[in-house]
Coordinates of C-alpha atoms in Angstrom, one line a residue:
X1 CA 82.1 -19.3 -67.4
X2 CA 79.1 -22.4 -67.3
X3 CA 76.0 -20.7 -66.0
X4 CA 72.9 -22.5 -65.7
X5 CA 69.1 -21.2 -65.9
X6 CA 66.4 -22.9 -64.1
X7 CA 62.9 -22.0 -66.6
X8 CA 62.7 -21.1 -70.1
X9 CA 60.2 -18.5 -70.4
X10 CA 60.0 -15.0 -70.3
X11 CA 62.8 -14.3 -68.1
X12 CA 65.1 -17.3 -68.6
X13 CA 64.7 -17.3 -72.3
X14 CA 65.5 -13.2 -71.9
X15 CA 68.5 -14.6 -69.8
X16 CA 69.7 -16.3 -72.2
X17 CA 70.0 -14.6 -75.3
X18 CA 71.6 -11.7 -73.9
X19 CA 74.0 -14.0 -72.5
X20 CA 74.6 -14.9 -75.3
X21 CA 75.5 -11.4 -77.1
X22 CA 77.3 -10.5 -74.7
X23 CA 80.1 -13.6 -74.5
X24 CA 80.0 -15.8 -77.4
X25 CA 82.2 -18.6 -75.3
X26 CA 79.8 -19.1 -72.1
X27 CA 78.5 -22.4 -71.9
X28 CA 74.5 -21.4 -71.1
X29 CA 72.1 -24.6 -69.9
X30 CA 68.5 -23.9 -69.3
X31 CA 66.2 -26.6 -67.6
X32 CA 62.5 -26.2 -68.9
X33 CA 60.0 -28.8 -67.2
X34 CA 57.2 -27.9 -69.8
X35 CA 57.6 -28.7 -73.4
X36 CA 57.9 -25.3 -74.5
X37 CA 60.4 -22.5 -74.1
X38 CA 59.8 -18.8 -74.6
X39 CA 55.7 -19.0 -74.9
X40 CA 53.3 -15.9 -74.4
X41 CA 51.3 -16.6 -71.4
X42 CA 48.9 -13.5 -72.4
X43 CA 48.4 -15.5 -75.9
X44 CA 47.0 -18.7 -74.1
X45 CA 43.1 -17.8 -73.6
X46 CA 42.8 -16.4 -77.2
X47 CA 44.3 -19.7 -78.8
X48 CA 41.3 -21.2 -76.4
X49 CA 39.4 -18.9 -78.1
X50 CA 40.2 -19.1 -81.9
X51 CA 41.7 -15.9 -81.9
X52 CA 45.0 -17.6 -82.8
X53 CA 44.7 -20.4 -84.6
X54 CA 47.5 -22.2 -85.0
X55 CA 49.2 -23.1 -81.7
X56 CA 53.0 -23.0 -82.8
X57 CA 52.3 -18.9 -82.5
X58 CA 51.9 -19.5 -79.1
X59 CA 56.1 -19.6 -78.8
X60 CA 58.7 -17.4 -79.9
X61 CA 61.0 -19.5 -79.8
X62 CA 61.4 -23.5 -80.5
X63 CA 63.7 -25.2 -78.1
X64 CA 65.8 -26.4 -81.9
X65 CA 66.0 -22.3 -83.0
X66 CA 67.1 -21.1 -79.5
X67 CA 70.3 -23.7 -80.0
X68 CA 70.9 -22.6 -83.6
X69 CA 70.9 -19.3 -83.0
X70 CA 72.4 -18.7 -79.6
X71 CA 73.9 -22.0 -79.1
X72 CA 72.2 -22.5 -75.8
X73 CA 71.3 -26.2 -74.7
X74 CA 67.5 -26.0 -74.4
X75 CA 66.7 -28.8 -72.0
X76 CA 62.7 -29.1 -72.3
X77 CA 61.1 -31.9 -70.3
X78 CA 63.9 -31.8 -67.8
X79 CA 62.6 -30.6 -64.0
X80 CA 65.4 -29.5 -61.5
X81 CA 64.6 -31.1 -58.1
X82 CA 67.6 -29.6 -55.8
X83 CA 69.8 -27.3 -55.3
X84 CA 73.6 -27.6 -54.2
X85 CA 75.0 -24.4 -53.4
X86 CA 78.0 -25.6 -51.6
X87 CA 78.8 -27.3 -54.9
X88 CA 77.4 -25.2 -57.0
X89 CA 75.4 -28.0 -58.7
X90 CA 71.9 -28.9 -59.4
X91 CA 69.9 -31.9 -59.1
X92 CA 67.7 -32.6 -62.4
X93 CA 65.6 -35.0 -63.5
X94 CA 64.5 -35.9 -67.3
X95 CA 61.1 -36.3 -67.5
X96 CA 60.9 -38.5 -70.4
X97 CA 63.4 -41.1 -69.1
X98 CA 63.3 -40.6 -65.4
X99 CA 67.1 -40.0 -65.3
X100 CA 68.4 -37.8 -62.4
X101 CA 72.0 -36.4 -62.6
X102 CA 73.7 -33.8 -61.9
X103 CA 75.0 -29.9 -63.3
X104 CA 77.4 -28.0 -62.7
X105 CA 77.1 -24.5 -62.3
X106 CA 79.6 -20.9 -61.8
X107 CA 76.4 -19.1 -62.2
X108 CA 73.1 -20.4 -61.8
X109 CA 69.6 -18.1 -62.6
X110 CA 66.1 -19.4 -61.2
X111 CA 63.1 -18.3 -63.7
X112 CA 60.6 -20.5 -62.2
X113 CA 57.8 -18.1 -62.5
X114 CA 54.4 -18.3 -60.5
X115 CA 51.9 -21.3 -60.2
X116 CA 48.2 -20.9 -59.9
X117 CA 47.1 -20.3 -56.8
X118 CA 45.0 -23.3 -55.7
X119 CA 43.1 -23.4 -52.2
X120 CA 42.2 -26.7 -51.3
X121 CA 39.1 -26.7 -52.5
X122 CA 36.5 -29.6 -52.7
X123 CA 37.1 -31.5 -55.9
X124 CA 40.0 -29.6 -57.5
X125 CA 40.8 -33.4 -59.3
X126 CA 37.8 -33.5 -61.2
X127 CA 38.4 -34.1 -65.0
X128 CA 36.3 -30.6 -66.1
X129 CA 38.3 -28.2 -63.7
X130 CA 41.6 -26.9 -65.3
X131 CA 43.8 -24.1 -64.9
X132 CA 45.1 -22.0 -67.1
X133 CA 49.4 -21.2 -66.9
X134 CA 50.8 -22.9 -69.6
X135 CA 50.7 -24.1 -73.0
X136 CA 49.7 -27.7 -72.1
X137 CA 47.2 -26.1 -69.8
X138 CA 45.8 -24.4 -73.2
X139 CA 45.9 -27.7 -75.0
X140 CA 44.5 -29.6 -72.4
X141 CA 41.2 -27.0 -72.3
X142 CA 41.0 -26.8 -76.1
X143 CA 40.6 -30.4 -76.3
X144 CA 38.2 -30.7 -73.8
X145 CA 36.1 -28.3 -75.3
X146 CA 36.6 -29.9 -78.6
X147 CA 35.7 -33.9 -77.8
X148 CA 32.8 -33.1 -75.4
X149 CA 29.3 -31.3 -75.6
X150 CA 30.6 -28.5 -73.7
X151 CA 27.8 -25.1 -73.4
X152 CA 28.3 -23.6 -70.1
X153 CA 32.1 -22.8 -68.3
X154 CA 32.6 -21.0 -64.8
X155 CA 35.7 -19.3 -64.3
X156 CA 36.8 -18.8 -61.0
X157 CA 38.4 -15.2 -60.8
X158 CA 38.1 -11.8 -62.4
X159 CA 42.0 -11.3 -63.1
X160 CA 43.5 -11.0 -66.7
X161 CA 43.4 -14.0 -67.3
X162 CA 39.8 -14.9 -66.1
X163 CA 38.3 -11.6 -67.9
X164 CA 40.3 -12.7 -71.3
X165 CA 39.2 -16.2 -71.3
X166 CA 35.4 -15.3 -70.4
X167 CA 35.9 -13.5 -73.8
X168 CA 37.2 -16.0 -75.8
X169 CA 34.8 -18.4 -74.2
X170 CA 31.8 -15.9 -74.8
X171 CA 33.1 -15.8 -78.2
X172 CA 32.8 -19.7 -79.1
X173 CA 29.4 -19.4 -78.0
X174 CA 29.7 -20.6 -74.8
X175 CA 27.4 -19.7 -71.6
X176 CA 30.5 -17.9 -69.3
X177 CA 29.8 -17.1 -65.4
X178 CA 32.5 -14.9 -64.0
X179 CA 32.8 -16.1 -60.2
X180 CA 34.8 -13.5 -58.3
X181 CA 35.3 -13.0 -54.1
X182 CA 36.1 -9.4 -54.4
X183 CA 33.1 -6.8 -55.5
X184 CA 34.6 -6.4 -58.4
X185 CA 37.3 -7.3 -61.3
X186 CA 40.4 -6.5 -61.6
X187 CA 41.8 -5.0 -59.2
X188 CA 44.6 -2.7 -60.1
X189 CA 41.1 -0.7 -61.2
X190 CA 39.1 1.3 -58.6
X191 CA 36.1 -0.1 -58.3
X192 CA 34.7 2.9 -59.9
X193 CA 36.5 2.4 -63.1
X194 CA 36.2 -1.9 -62.7
X195 CA 32.1 -0.7 -63.2
X196 CA 33.0 0.1 -66.8
X197 CA 34.2 -3.8 -67.2
X198 CA 31.9 -5.4 -65.3
X199 CA 29.2 -3.4 -67.5
X200 CA 31.0 -4.2 -71.0
X201 CA 31.4 -8.2 -69.7
X202 CA 27.4 -8.1 -68.9
X203 CA 26.6 -6.1 -72.2
X204 CA 28.0 -9.2 -74.1
X205 CA 26.2 -11.8 -72.0
X206 CA 28.6 -13.2 -69.6
X207 CA 27.4 -13.2 -66.6
X208 CA 29.3 -11.9 -63.0
X209 CA 28.9 -13.2 -59.4
X210 CA 30.8 -10.6 -57.2
X211 CA 31.1 -11.2 -54.1
X212 CA 30.9 -14.9 -54.2
X213 CA 33.6 -16.9 -52.9
X214 CA 34.5 -20.3 -54.4
X215 CA 34.3 -23.3 -52.2
X216 CA 35.2 -26.3 -54.1
X217 CA 33.9 -28.6 -56.5
X218 CA 30.9 -31.5 -57.3
X219 CA 30.7 -33.5 -59.7
X220 CA 26.8 -34.4 -61.1
X221 CA 25.2 -36.8 -63.9
X222 CA 25.2 -33.5 -65.8
X223 CA 28.7 -32.2 -65.4
X224 CA 29.9 -30.0 -62.5
X225 CA 28.3 -27.6 -59.5
X226 CA 30.5 -24.8 -58.4
X227 CA 30.2 -24.4 -54.6
X228 CA 29.6 -21.3 -53.4
X229 CA 29.7 -19.6 -49.8
X230 CA 26.7 -18.3 -48.7
X231 CA 24.9 -19.0 -52.2
X232 CA 23.2 -21.5 -54.5
X233 CA 25.9 -23.5 -56.4
X234 CA 26.6 -22.8 -60.0
X235 CA 26.0 -25.8 -62.7
X236 CA 28.8 -25.9 -65.7
X237 CA 30.1 -28.2 -68.0
X238 CA 33.5 -27.4 -67.4
X239 CA 35.3 -24.8 -65.0
X240 CA 38.9 -22.6 -65.0
X241 CA 40.1 -21.7 -61.9
X242 CA 42.3 -18.6 -62.2
X243 CA 42.0 -17.1 -58.7
X244 CA 45.6 -16.0 -58.4
X245 CA 49.4 -17.2 -58.9
X246 CA 51.8 -17.7 -56.2
X247 CA 55.8 -17.5 -56.5
X248 CA 56.8 -21.0 -57.6
X249 CA 59.9 -20.9 -55.3
X250 CA 60.1 -24.5 -53.6
X251 CA 63.5 -24.8 -55.2
X252 CA 64.5 -21.8 -53.7
X253 CA 63.1 -22.5 -50.1
X254 CA 64.8 -25.6 -49.5
X255 CA 67.9 -24.3 -50.6
X256 CA 67.9 -22.1 -48.4
X257 CA 67.5 -18.6 -50.2
X258 CA 66.1 -15.6 -48.1
X259 CA 62.3 -15.4 -49.1
X260 CA 59.6 -12.4 -48.7
X261 CA 56.3 -11.6 -49.3
X262 CA 54.4 -15.0 -50.5
X263 CA 57.4 -17.3 -50.3
X264 CA 58.8 -14.8 -53.0
X265 CA 62.5 -14.8 -53.7
X266 CA 64.7 -11.7 -51.8
X267 CA 67.2 -10.3 -54.5
X268 CA 69.0 -6.9 -54.7
X269 CA 68.6 -4.5 -57.5
X270 CA 71.1 -6.6 -59.5
X271 CA 68.7 -9.9 -58.8
X272 CA 71.3 -11.4 -56.8
X273 CA 70.1 -13.5 -53.9
X274 CA 71.3 -14.1 -50.6
X275 CA 73.2 -17.1 -51.7
X276 CA 76.6 -15.6 -53.8
X277 CA 76.2 -16.6 -57.9
X278 CA 72.5 -16.9 -57.7
X279 CA 70.1 -15.0 -59.4
X280 CA 66.9 -14.5 -59.8
X281 CA 63.8 -13.2 -62.1
X282 CA 60.3 -12.6 -62.7
X283 CA 57.5 -13.8 -61.2
X284 CA 58.9 -15.7 -58.3
X285 CA 60.8 -12.3 -57.2
X286 CA 59.8 -9.8 -54.6
X287 CA 60.6 -6.3 -56.2
X288 CA 60.5 -2.9 -55.0
X289 CA 57.6 -0.4 -56.0
X290 CA 58.8 2.5 -57.9
X291 CA 56.8 5.0 -56.6
X292 CA 56.5 3.4 -53.2
X293 CA 59.9 2.3 -52.6
X294 CA 58.0 -1.1 -50.6
X295 CA 57.8 -4.1 -51.5
X296 CA 55.9 -5.8 -53.7
X297 CA 55.0 -8.8 -56.1
X298 CA 54.5 -7.9 -59.7
X299 CA 53.8 -10.7 -62.1
X300 CA 53.3 -9.3 -65.7
X301 CA 55.8 -10.3 -68.4
X302 CA 57.6 -6.5 -68.8
X303 CA 59.2 -7.2 -66.0
X304 CA 60.5 -10.3 -66.1
X305 CA 61.9 -9.4 -69.3
X306 CA 63.9 -6.8 -68.0
X307 CA 65.2 -8.3 -65.6
X308 CA 66.0 -11.3 -67.4
X309 CA 68.4 -9.1 -69.2
X310 CA 69.9 -7.1 -66.0
X311 CA 71.3 -10.5 -64.8
X312 CA 73.1 -11.1 -67.6
X313 CA 74.4 -7.9 -67.7
X314 CA 75.6 -8.5 -64.1
X315 CA 77.1 -11.9 -65.0
X316 CA 79.2 -10.5 -67.8
X317 CA 80.3 -7.4 -65.7
X318 CA 78.3 -5.0 -66.9
X319 CA 76.6 -2.7 -64.2
X320 CA 72.9 -2.6 -64.8
X321 CA 70.4 -2.5 -62.2
X322 CA 66.5 -3.1 -61.7
X323 CA 64.8 0.2 -60.8
X324 CA 61.3 -1.5 -59.8
X325 CA 58.0 -1.9 -61.2
X326 CA 54.9 0.2 -61.5
X327 CA 52.5 -2.7 -62.6
X328 CA 51.3 -0.9 -66.0
X329 CA 48.9 -3.0 -67.8
X330 CA 46.4 -3.1 -70.6
X331 CA 43.8 -5.9 -71.5
X332 CA 40.5 -6.3 -73.8
X333 CA 38.0 -7.0 -72.7
X334 CA 35.5 -7.3 -75.8
X335 CA 35.0 -4.2 -77.0
X336 CA 36.8 -1.8 -74.6
X337 CA 40.2 -1.0 -73.5
X338 CA 41.5 -1.3 -69.9
X339 CA 44.8 0.2 -68.9
X340 CA 46.5 1.2 -65.5
X341 CA 49.6 2.3 -64.6
X342 CA 50.7 3.4 -61.1
X343 CA 48.8 3.4 -57.7
X344 CA 45.2 3.7 -57.6
X345 CA 43.2 5.4 -54.9
X346 CA 42.2 2.4 -53.0
X347 CA 46.2 1.0 -52.6
X348 CA 47.1 4.4 -52.3
X349 CA 45.1 5.1 -49.6
X350 CA 46.0 1.3 -48.0
X351 CA 49.3 3.2 -48.3
X352 CA 48.6 5.8 -45.9
X353 CA 49.2 8.7 -48.7
X354 CA 47.1 11.5 -48.5
X355 CA 46.0 11.6 -52.3
X356 CA 43.2 13.3 -54.8
X357 CA 42.3 12.2 -58.2
X358 CA 40.6 13.7 -61.6
X359 CA 38.3 11.6 -64.0
X360 CA 37.7 13.2 -67.2
X361 CA 36.2 12.1 -70.3
X362 CA 37.9 13.5 -73.6
X363 CA 37.3 12.0 -76.6
X364 CA 40.1 9.6 -78.6
X365 CA 40.9 12.2 -81.6
X366 CA 39.3 16.2 -82.2
X367 CA 35.5 16.3 -82.1
X368 CA 35.1 17.7 -85.5
X369 CA 36.9 14.6 -86.9
X370 CA 34.4 11.8 -87.8
X371 CA 34.1 8.5 -85.3
X372 CA 36.1 9.9 -82.2
X373 CA 34.3 7.8 -79.0
X374 CA 34.8 9.1 -75.7
X375 CA 37.3 7.4 -72.9
X376 CA 37.1 8.1 -69.3
X377 CA 40.4 9.1 -67.5
X378 CA 41.4 8.7 -63.7
X379 CA 44.5 10.6 -62.8
X380 CA 46.1 9.6 -58.9
X381 CA 48.3 12.1 -57.5
X382 CA 49.6 13.2 -53.6
X383 CA 47.7 16.2 -52.4
X384 CA 50.7 17.9 -50.9
X385 CA 53.4 16.7 -52.8
X386 CA 51.6 17.2 -56.4
X387 CA 53.7 13.4 -56.7
X388 CA 51.5 11.9 -59.9
X389 CA 50.9 8.2 -58.8
X390 CA 48.6 6.4 -61.1
X391 CA 46.3 6.3 -63.8
X392 CA 43.4 4.4 -65.3
X393 CA 41.7 4.6 -68.4
X394 CA 38.8 3.1 -70.0
X395 CA 37.7 3.7 -73.5
X396 CA 38.0 2.1 -77.1
X397 CA 40.8 3.9 -78.9
X398 CA 43.8 5.6 -77.7
X399 CA 43.9 4.2 -74.8
X400 CA 47.3 2.5 -75.1
X401 CA 48.9 5.4 -76.4
X402 CA 47.8 7.9 -73.2
X403 CA 48.5 5.0 -70.6
X404 CA 51.8 4.7 -71.9
X405 CA 52.8 8.2 -71.9
X406 CA 51.4 8.4 -67.7
X407 CA 53.8 5.5 -67.1
X408 CA 56.8 7.5 -68.4
X409 CA 55.4 10.4 -66.4
X410 CA 55.4 8.7 -63.8
X411 CA 58.5 6.6 -64.2
X412 CA 60.7 9.9 -64.7
X413 CA 58.8 11.5 -61.2
X414 CA 56.8 14.2 -63.1
X415 CA 54.8 16.6 -60.8
X416 CA 51.5 15.9 -62.1
X417 CA 50.5 19.3 -63.0
X418 CA 53.2 19.5 -65.1
X419 CA 51.5 16.9 -67.2
X420 CA 49.8 19.7 -68.6
X421 CA 53.2 20.8 -70.2
X422 CA 53.8 17.6 -72.3
X423 CA 53.9 18.2 -76.3
X424 CA 52.3 15.5 -77.5
X425 CA 51.6 14.7 -81.1
X426 CA 48.1 16.1 -82.5
X427 CA 46.7 15.3 -85.5
X428 CA 42.9 15.2 -86.0
X429 CA 42.4 11.8 -86.6
X430 CA 44.6 11.3 -83.4
X431 CA 44.4 13.2 -81.0
X432 CA 43.4 16.9 -79.8
X433 CA 45.1 19.8 -79.6
X434 CA 44.5 19.6 -75.8
X435 CA 45.5 15.8 -75.4
X436 CA 43.5 14.1 -72.6
X437 CA 46.5 13.7 -71.1
X438 CA 47.3 18.0 -71.1
X439 CA 43.3 18.3 -70.1
X440 CA 44.4 16.2 -67.2
X441 CA 47.3 18.1 -65.9
X442 CA 45.4 21.6 -66.5
X443 CA 42.3 20.1 -64.0
X444 CA 45.2 19.3 -61.4
X445 CA 47.2 22.7 -61.9
X446 CA 43.6 24.0 -61.3
X447 CA 43.3 22.2 -58.1
X448 CA 46.4 23.0 -56.6
X449 CA 45.7 26.9 -57.4
X450 CA 42.8 27.0 -56.0
X451 CA 40.5 27.4 -59.5
X452 CA 39.0 24.1 -59.2
X453 CA 37.3 22.8 -55.6
X454 CA 35.8 19.1 -56.7
X455 CA 33.6 16.5 -55.0
X456 CA 33.4 13.1 -55.9
X457 CA 31.3 10.1 -56.0
X458 CA 31.5 9.2 -52.5
X459 CA 29.9 12.4 -51.8
X460 CA 26.9 11.6 -53.7
X461 CA 24.4 10.1 -50.9
X462 CA 25.8 13.2 -48.5
X463 CA 25.2 16.2 -50.7
X464 CA 22.2 14.8 -52.1
X465 CA 20.7 14.7 -48.3
X466 CA 22.6 18.1 -47.1
X467 CA 20.0 20.7 -46.9
X468 CA 23.1 23.7 -46.1
X469 CA 24.1 23.7 -49.6
X470 CA 22.9 24.4 -53.3
X471 CA 23.0 21.7 -55.8
X472 CA 23.1 23.0 -59.8
X473 CA 22.8 21.0 -62.6
X474 CA 23.9 22.9 -65.5
X475 CA 23.1 20.8 -68.7
X476 CA 20.2 21.6 -71.3
X477 CA 16.9 21.4 -70.2
X478 CA 16.6 18.1 -72.2
X479 CA 19.7 16.1 -70.8
X480 CA 18.7 16.9 -67.6
X481 CA 14.9 15.2 -68.4
X482 CA 16.0 12.7 -69.5
X483 CA 18.2 11.3 -66.4
X484 CA 19.8 14.0 -63.3
X485 CA 20.6 13.2 -59.6
X486 CA 17.9 13.9 -57.2
X487 CA 17.9 17.3 -55.5
X488 CA 19.8 18.8 -58.1
X489 CA 18.0 22.0 -59.8
X490 CA 19.0 22.7 -63.2
X491 CA 19.9 25.7 -64.5
X492 CA 21.8 25.4 -68.1
X493 CA 25.3 26.8 -68.0
X494 CA 24.8 29.6 -70.6
X495 CA 22.1 31.0 -68.6
X496 CA 23.6 31.0 -65.7
X497 CA 24.0 34.5 -65.4
X498 CA 20.9 35.6 -65.4
X499 CA 19.6 33.3 -62.6
X500 CA 22.2 34.2 -60.0
X501 CA 19.2 36.0 -57.8
X502 CA 17.8 32.5 -57.0
X503 CA 20.9 31.7 -55.6
X504 CA 22.0 32.2 -51.8
X505 CA 26.0 32.6 -51.7
X506 CA 25.8 32.1 -48.0
X507 CA 25.5 28.6 -49.5
X508 CA 28.1 26.1 -51.2
X509 CA 27.4 25.3 -54.7
X510 CA 27.6 21.7 -55.9
X511 CA 27.3 22.0 -59.4
X512 CA 27.4 19.0 -62.1
X513 CA 27.3 18.5 -65.8
X514 CA 27.5 15.5 -68.4
X515 CA 31.6 15.4 -68.3
X516 CA 32.7 18.2 -66.0
X517 CA 33.6 20.7 -68.4
X518 CA 29.9 22.7 -68.3
X519 CA 30.2 22.9 -64.9
X520 CA 33.7 23.9 -64.1
X521 CA 32.8 26.8 -66.5
X522 CA 29.7 27.4 -63.9
X523 CA 32.2 27.1 -61.0
X524 CA 34.2 29.6 -62.4
X525 CA 31.4 32.0 -63.3
X526 CA 30.0 31.6 -59.6
X527 CA 33.3 31.6 -57.7
X528 CA 33.8 35.3 -59.8
X529 CA 30.9 36.0 -58.3
X530 CA 31.9 35.4 -55.0
X531 CA 30.1 31.9 -54.7
X532 CA 31.4 29.1 -53.1
X533 CA 31.2 26.4 -55.7
X534 CA 32.5 22.5 -55.9
X535 CA 32.4 20.7 -59.3
X536 CA 31.8 16.9 -59.5
X537 CA 34.8 15.0 -61.0
X538 CA 33.6 12.7 -63.8
X539 CA 30.0 14.5 -64.8
X540 CA 27.0 13.0 -65.0
X541 CA 27.7 10.2 -67.2
X542 CA 30.4 8.9 -65.7
X543 CA 27.9 8.8 -62.3
X544 CA 24.8 7.2 -64.1
X545 CA 27.5 4.7 -65.6
X546 CA 29.1 3.6 -62.1
X547 CA 25.5 4.0 -60.4
X548 CA 24.0 1.7 -63.2
X549 CA 26.6 -1.3 -62.7
X550 CA 26.3 -0.8 -58.7
X551 CA 22.5 -1.3 -58.4
X552 CA 22.8 -3.9 -60.8
X553 CA 25.5 -6.0 -58.6
X554 CA 23.2 -5.2 -55.3
X555 CA 19.9 -6.6 -56.8
X556 CA 22.1 -9.8 -58.2
X557 CA 23.5 -10.1 -54.8
X558 CA 19.9 -9.2 -53.3
X559 CA 18.3 -12.3 -55.8
X560 CA 21.2 -14.4 -55.0
X561 CA 20.7 -14.3 -51.2
X562 CA 16.8 -14.7 -51.4
X563 CA 17.7 -18.1 -53.2
X564 CA 19.4 -19.1 -49.7
X565 CA 16.7 -18.4 -47.8

């Protein structure tokens, strides 16, 4: 059996190694057009920033080591030019010698990945404009910074690569501006949660221009101007385009394979394409969203590696299936950790789902143990079915642990209220007896039981101006004096029972406290006395953080528009 693999990074290298473990006699040939195989895309920004000091650490394997261990012919600097399914051959070009030759296969695996999305911007060919996708891209950026007087950088795009690169360049002491066409960074997060990421970036000196679309680049005597639609240009010494990726599937398209979203390769759950004996894995393929069963694209290393293993199993006769992805991810943003899994509220509503969510701000570990830090947890669920749909967490410690628990719960199709039943590890330095995941389950169960009614950030304007309702802030007078929402009367929760005569039982009561806990207790008191009470999910701390970022965005946008007049 002879297997040819196009692409030697995540999915391709995994498939090759798994094939060898399952079949010692198979002939395995991998063609990779770059100089490197099995490299860590996610680590590239950290080499530019100096966190990873040795470029060799970016590659998990060299072609020589891979061949020695797995007896796989790793052909770097070889580009596959065409696939000929009728003769079961591929046409290959040696990029070092320009020799073109034909290679036969019994099974062909396409692991061509994705390529940077590059709209037809003016000035893309300028030497100061870069993309970041491969090790070669990384070395070019690093070398350019080292050999030029670089003081300012513009990054077009606020996704994973853009945010990680912004942090690393800022840590080098450069002036960094992130330009994003959308009004938020990091679309796996809802706008309210993304506000925490944006605030952290601003806190560390990264300038954000949100809702600003790049239109091109122009050479100047001092560097380049990044041209923006309806806004003044931003000057920089260097720019990186990181506005997204698209499946790299020209080979598949030319060979007549069935294509899907954004020309991705359509595969079944065994990674088979529409042509026999041709398989595809990784960023180039269209997969199924595990939650909604809808077709989607997920460009992450985890799914690519799993798919590489599965395709090797299938070729070797094992019954193996890919069940879909939920898009679990985590990112470091200076001192913060931000993680997401499954659907956020924005995407769920776009799919027509009737959803609800809870926001809570628990400590990372037991409050009485020193060093605990607050995290913000948002859990999304379907109203009628209680189906757990997704979660987002932002904090400093324990974020990755909780998001993995929630991802596991989603994958196992748990109901959201069942989170309360999970038996999770507890010791004071690591968690609380009521873990944040359990607390989310308690809140969701209370909603389903009618014990808890919520109101939300989107309701603030209506609530503030509605004279048919009562508004109570149940924090201490000292907390209230430091900041509160206009129109809310202060009655501390511990004094509430003594002031019930001041409240009108005919009016609903909208409650707020710092995190949502004391206002929930207040809602229980009022509910027990016949009042219709609603608790603000997330609390005043959540409201203040999101609104501060929102006002800053509005001010920045207004100032930018004023400059164009």
